[in-house]
PDB file of C-alpha atoms in Angstrom:
ATOM      1  CA  MET A   1       0.073   0.007  -0.059  1.00  0.00           C
ATOM      2  CA  ASN A   2       2.776   2.493   0.814  1.00  0.00           C
ATOM      3  CA  MET A   3       4.120   2.040  -2.776  1.00  0.00           C
ATOM      4  CA  HIS A   4       0.755   3.120  -4.083  1.00  0.00           C
ATOM      5  CA  LEU A   5       0.617   6.253  -1.669  1.00  0.00           C
ATOM      6  CA  LYS A   6       4.086   7.248  -2.918  1.00  0.00           C
ATOM      7  CA  SER A   7       3.132   6.929  -6.581  1.00  0.00           C
ATOM      8  CA  ALA A   8      -0.207   8.763  -5.892  1.00  0.00           C
ATOM      9  CA  SER A   9       1.949  11.662  -4.301  1.00  0.00           C
ATOM     10  CA  ASP A  10       4.184  11.865  -7.428  1.00  0.00           C
ATOM     11  CA  LEU A  11       1.033  12.880  -9.452  1.00  0.00           C
ATOM     12  CA  SER A  12      -0.064  15.632  -7.176  1.00  0.00           C
ATOM     13  CA  SER A  13       0.374  18.989  -6.064  1.00  0.00           C
ATOM     14  CA  PRO A  14       3.180  19.654  -3.564  1.00  0.00           C
ATOM     15  CA  ILE A  15       0.951  21.488  -1.129  1.00  0.00           C
ATOM     16  CA  ALA A  16      -1.138  18.352  -0.718  1.00  0.00           C
ATOM     17  CA  GLN A  17       1.274  17.063   1.784  1.00  0.00           C
ATOM     18  CA  GLY A  18      -0.457  14.484   4.096  1.00  0.00           C
ATOM     19  CA  MET A  19      -3.440  13.767   1.802  1.00  0.00           C
ATOM     20  CA  ALA A  20      -3.665  10.613  -0.004  1.00  0.00           C
ATOM     21  CA  LEU A  21      -5.911   8.703  -2.490  1.00  0.00           C
ATOM     22  CA  ALA A  22      -4.908   5.087  -3.097  1.00  0.00           C
ATOM     23  CA  ALA A  23      -6.110   1.834  -4.307  1.00  0.00           C
ATOM     24  CA  GLU A  24      -4.915  -1.422  -5.778  1.00  0.00           C
ATOM     25  CA  PRO A  25      -3.905  -0.637  -9.266  1.00  0.00           C
ATOM     26  CA  ARG A  26      -5.943  -3.517 -10.977  1.00  0.00           C
ATOM     27  CA  TYR A  27      -8.919  -5.379 -10.690  1.00  0.00           C
ATOM     28  CA  THR A  28     -10.850  -7.958 -12.743  1.00  0.00           C
ATOM     29  CA  VAL A  29     -14.568  -7.840 -12.532  1.00  0.00           C
ATOM     30  CA  PRO A  30     -17.503  -9.534 -14.351  1.00  0.00           C
ATOM     31  CA  VAL A  31     -19.356  -7.829 -17.157  1.00  0.00           C
ATOM     32  CA  GLY A  32     -22.916  -6.759 -16.373  1.00  0.00           C
ATOM     33  CA  GLN A  33     -22.584  -7.311 -12.474  1.00  0.00           C
ATOM     34  CA  ILE A  34     -21.967  -4.968  -9.535  1.00  0.00           C
ATOM     35  CA  SER A  35     -18.594  -5.263  -7.991  1.00  0.00           C
ATOM     36  CA  ASP A  36     -17.012  -3.408  -4.948  1.00  0.00           C
ATOM     37  CA  VAL A  37     -13.817  -1.751  -5.494  1.00  0.00           C
ATOM     38  CA  PRO A  38     -12.184  -0.353  -2.190  1.00  0.00           C
ATOM     39  CA  TYR A  39      -9.951   2.581  -2.021  1.00  0.00           C
ATOM     40  CA  THR A  40      -8.368   4.644   0.839  1.00  0.00           C
ATOM     41  CA  ILE A  41      -8.348   8.483   1.514  1.00  0.00           C
ATOM     42  CA  ILE A  42      -6.360  10.340   4.081  1.00  0.00           C
ATOM     43  CA  VAL A  43      -7.320  13.961   4.721  1.00  0.00           C
ATOM     44  CA  PRO A  44      -5.311  15.871   7.338  1.00  0.00           C
ATOM     45  CA  GLU A  45      -7.232  18.142   9.746  1.00  0.00           C
ATOM     46  CA  SER A  46      -5.500  21.080   8.182  1.00  0.00           C
ATOM     47  CA  VAL A  47      -7.323  20.488   4.713  1.00  0.00           C
ATOM     48  CA  SER A  48     -10.894  21.937   4.307  1.00  0.00           C
ATOM     49  CA  ASP A  49     -13.391  21.615   1.642  1.00  0.00           C
ATOM     50  CA  ALA A  50     -12.180  18.116   0.754  1.00  0.00           C
ATOM     51  CA  LYS A  51     -14.014  16.167  -1.920  1.00  0.00           C
ATOM     52  CA  VAL A  52     -13.139  12.834  -3.768  1.00  0.00           C
ATOM     53  CA  LEU A  53     -14.502  12.318  -7.332  1.00  0.00           C
ATOM     54  CA  TRP A  54     -13.967   9.330  -9.500  1.00  0.00           C
ATOM     55  CA  GLN A  55     -14.899   9.079 -13.323  1.00  0.00           C
ATOM     56  CA  ALA A  56     -14.948   6.291 -15.655  1.00  0.00           C
ATOM     57  CA  ASP A  57     -15.651   5.526 -19.288  1.00  0.00           C
ATOM     58  CA  ASP A  58     -19.290   5.378 -20.415  1.00  0.00           C
ATOM     59  CA  ALA A  59     -19.162   1.578 -20.433  1.00  0.00           C
ATOM     60  CA  VAL A  60     -18.721   1.489 -16.664  1.00  0.00           C
ATOM     61  CA  SER A  61     -21.510   2.478 -14.259  1.00  0.00           C
ATOM     62  CA  LEU A  62     -19.904   4.010 -11.160  1.00  0.00           C
ATOM     63  CA  ASN A  63     -21.778   4.293  -7.691  1.00  0.00           C
ATOM     64  CA  GLY A  64     -20.894   4.270  -4.074  1.00  0.00           C
ATOM     65  CA  ALA A  65     -18.316   6.566  -2.853  1.00  0.00           C
ATOM     66  CA  SER A  66     -17.792   8.134  -6.282  1.00  0.00           C
ATOM     67  CA  ASP A  67     -18.444  11.595  -5.546  1.00  0.00           C
ATOM     68  CA  GLN A  68     -18.648  12.863  -1.955  1.00  0.00           C
ATOM     69  CA  GLN A  69     -17.288  15.433   0.415  1.00  0.00           C
ATOM     70  CA  ILE A  70     -14.755  14.371   2.924  1.00  0.00           C
ATOM     71  CA  THR A  71     -14.514  15.765   6.325  1.00  0.00           C
ATOM     72  CA  PRO A  72     -11.096  17.014   7.705  1.00  0.00           C
ATOM     73  CA  ALA A  73      -9.112  14.575   9.783  1.00  0.00           C
ATOM     74  CA  THR A  74     -10.435  11.395   7.835  1.00  0.00           C
ATOM     75  CA  ASP A  75      -8.455   8.259   7.260  1.00  0.00           C
ATOM     76  CA  ALA A  76     -10.923   5.686   5.855  1.00  0.00           C
ATOM     77  CA  GLU A  77     -11.470   3.017   3.225  1.00  0.00           C
ATOM     78  CA  LEU A  78     -14.332   3.785   1.006  1.00  0.00           C
ATOM     79  CA  ILE A  79     -15.954   1.545  -1.718  1.00  0.00           C
ATOM     80  CA  LEU A  80     -16.755   2.256  -5.348  1.00  0.00           C
ATOM     81  CA  THR A  81     -19.275  -0.023  -6.973  1.00  0.00           C
ATOM     82  CA  VAL A  82     -18.592  -0.647 -10.566  1.00  0.00           C
ATOM     83  CA  ALA A  83     -20.802  -2.324 -13.280  1.00  0.00           C
ATOM     84  CA  PRO A  84     -19.125  -2.708 -16.715  1.00  0.00           C
ATOM     85  CA  THR A  85     -21.673  -3.181 -19.462  1.00  0.00           C
ATOM     86  CA  LYS A  86     -19.009  -4.855 -21.955  1.00  0.00           C
ATOM     87  CA  ALA A  87     -15.822  -6.559 -21.766  1.00  0.00           C
ATOM     88  CA  GLY A  88     -12.611  -4.651 -21.879  1.00  0.00           C
ATOM     89  CA  THR A  89     -10.072  -2.684 -19.870  1.00  0.00           C
ATOM     90  CA  TYR A  90     -11.280   0.660 -18.338  1.00  0.00           C
ATOM     91  CA  VAL A  91      -9.485   3.291 -16.316  1.00  0.00           C
ATOM     92  CA  LEU A  92     -11.075   4.869 -13.235  1.00  0.00           C
ATOM     93  CA  ARG A  93      -9.643   8.142 -12.539  1.00  0.00           C
ATOM     94  CA  GLY A  94      -9.729   9.585  -9.097  1.00  0.00           C
ATOM     95  CA  LYS A  95      -9.087  13.026  -7.617  1.00  0.00           C
ATOM     96  CA  LEU A  96      -8.946  14.057  -3.913  1.00  0.00           C
ATOM     97  CA  SER A  97      -9.086  17.916  -3.723  1.00  0.00           C
ATOM     98  CA  GLY A  98      -9.396  20.387  -0.993  1.00  0.00           C
ATOM     99  CA  VAL A  99      -7.920  23.565   0.426  1.00  0.00           C
ATOM    100  CA  SER A 100      -4.739  23.751   2.572  1.00  0.00           C
ATOM    101  CA  ASP A 101      -3.326  27.008   3.811  1.00  0.00           C
ATOM    102  CA  GLY A 102      -5.566  28.835   1.486  1.00  0.00           C
ATOM    103  CA  GLN A 103      -4.118  27.090  -1.390  1.00  0.00           C
ATOM    104  CA  PRO A 104      -6.004  24.422  -3.634  1.00  0.00           C
ATOM    105  CA  ALA A 105      -4.450  20.985  -3.003  1.00  0.00           C
ATOM    106  CA  ALA A 106      -5.078  17.761  -4.826  1.00  0.00           C
ATOM    107  CA  LYS A 107      -4.048  14.065  -5.162  1.00  0.00           C
ATOM    108  CA  SER A 108      -4.849  11.816  -8.050  1.00  0.00           C
ATOM    109  CA  SER A 109      -4.890   8.237  -8.608  1.00  0.00           C
ATOM    110  CA  PHE A 110      -6.265   5.752 -11.103  1.00  0.00           C
ATOM    111  CA  ILE A 111      -7.421   2.050 -11.179  1.00  0.00           C
ATOM    112  CA  LEU A 112      -7.475  -0.300 -14.234  1.00  0.00           C
ATOM    113  CA  ILE A 113     -10.604  -2.448 -14.329  1.00  0.00           C
ATOM    114  CA  LYS A 114     -10.488  -5.352 -16.600  1.00  0.00           C
ATOM    115  CA  ALA A 115     -14.085  -6.642 -17.281  1.00  0.00           C
ATOM    116  CA  VAL A 116     -14.602 -10.130 -18.350  1.00  0.00           C
ATOM    117  CA  SER A 117     -17.428 -12.337 -19.204  1.00  0.00           C
ATOM    118  CA  ASP A 118     -16.366 -15.414 -17.051  1.00  0.00           C
ATOM    119  CA  ALA A 119     -14.859 -13.517 -13.992  1.00  0.00           C
ATOM    120  CA  PRO A 120     -15.944 -14.312 -10.414  1.00  0.00           C
ATOM    121  CA  LYS A 121     -18.764 -12.630  -8.737  1.00  0.00           C
ATOM    122  CA  THR A 122     -16.410 -10.321  -6.714  1.00  0.00           C
ATOM    123  CA  ALA A 123     -13.791  -7.933  -7.785  1.00  0.00           C
ATOM    124  CA  SER A 124     -10.378  -9.496  -7.529  1.00  0.00           C
ATOM    125  CA  THR A 125      -6.883  -7.768  -7.752  1.00  0.00           C
ATOM    126  CA  THR A 126      -4.897  -8.651 -10.732  1.00  0.00           C
ATOM    127  CA  ASN A 127      -1.110  -8.917 -10.702  1.00  0.00           C
TER     128      ASN A 127
END
C-alpha cells in the first residue's frame, strides 16, 4: 500500500502533503454485475472543503463513494461500486481535492478495471 501512496503523491500538487488517495492498481470484474472496489483516503485536519471524485468510461457504471465531500481528519477505506456493460479494460480516474493554507491541494490516482465475461462474482486484484 505504501508504494501506491508514494506513486499517488508523485502525480499531485506539492501543497497536498499528508493527503492520500490510493487503491490496488488493477481489478478483474464480471461484465454486467455490480462489484465493489475499495480505495483509501487520508485527509489531514488542516485541509478543508475536501472532496473525492471518481470518473470512468461510459461503459462502466460508477456508484458508491464516487463523488462525495470528505471531512477533515479522515483516514478511511471507501467503496466504489462498478458495473461494466461490456468486456474490456477501463480506467477509473480519481481526484481528492481540498484547500490547505488557503491554496488548492489535490491528489490523483487511477485504477485499471478489466471486465471479463467469466470473472468471479467479486472484484479481485490482478497482478
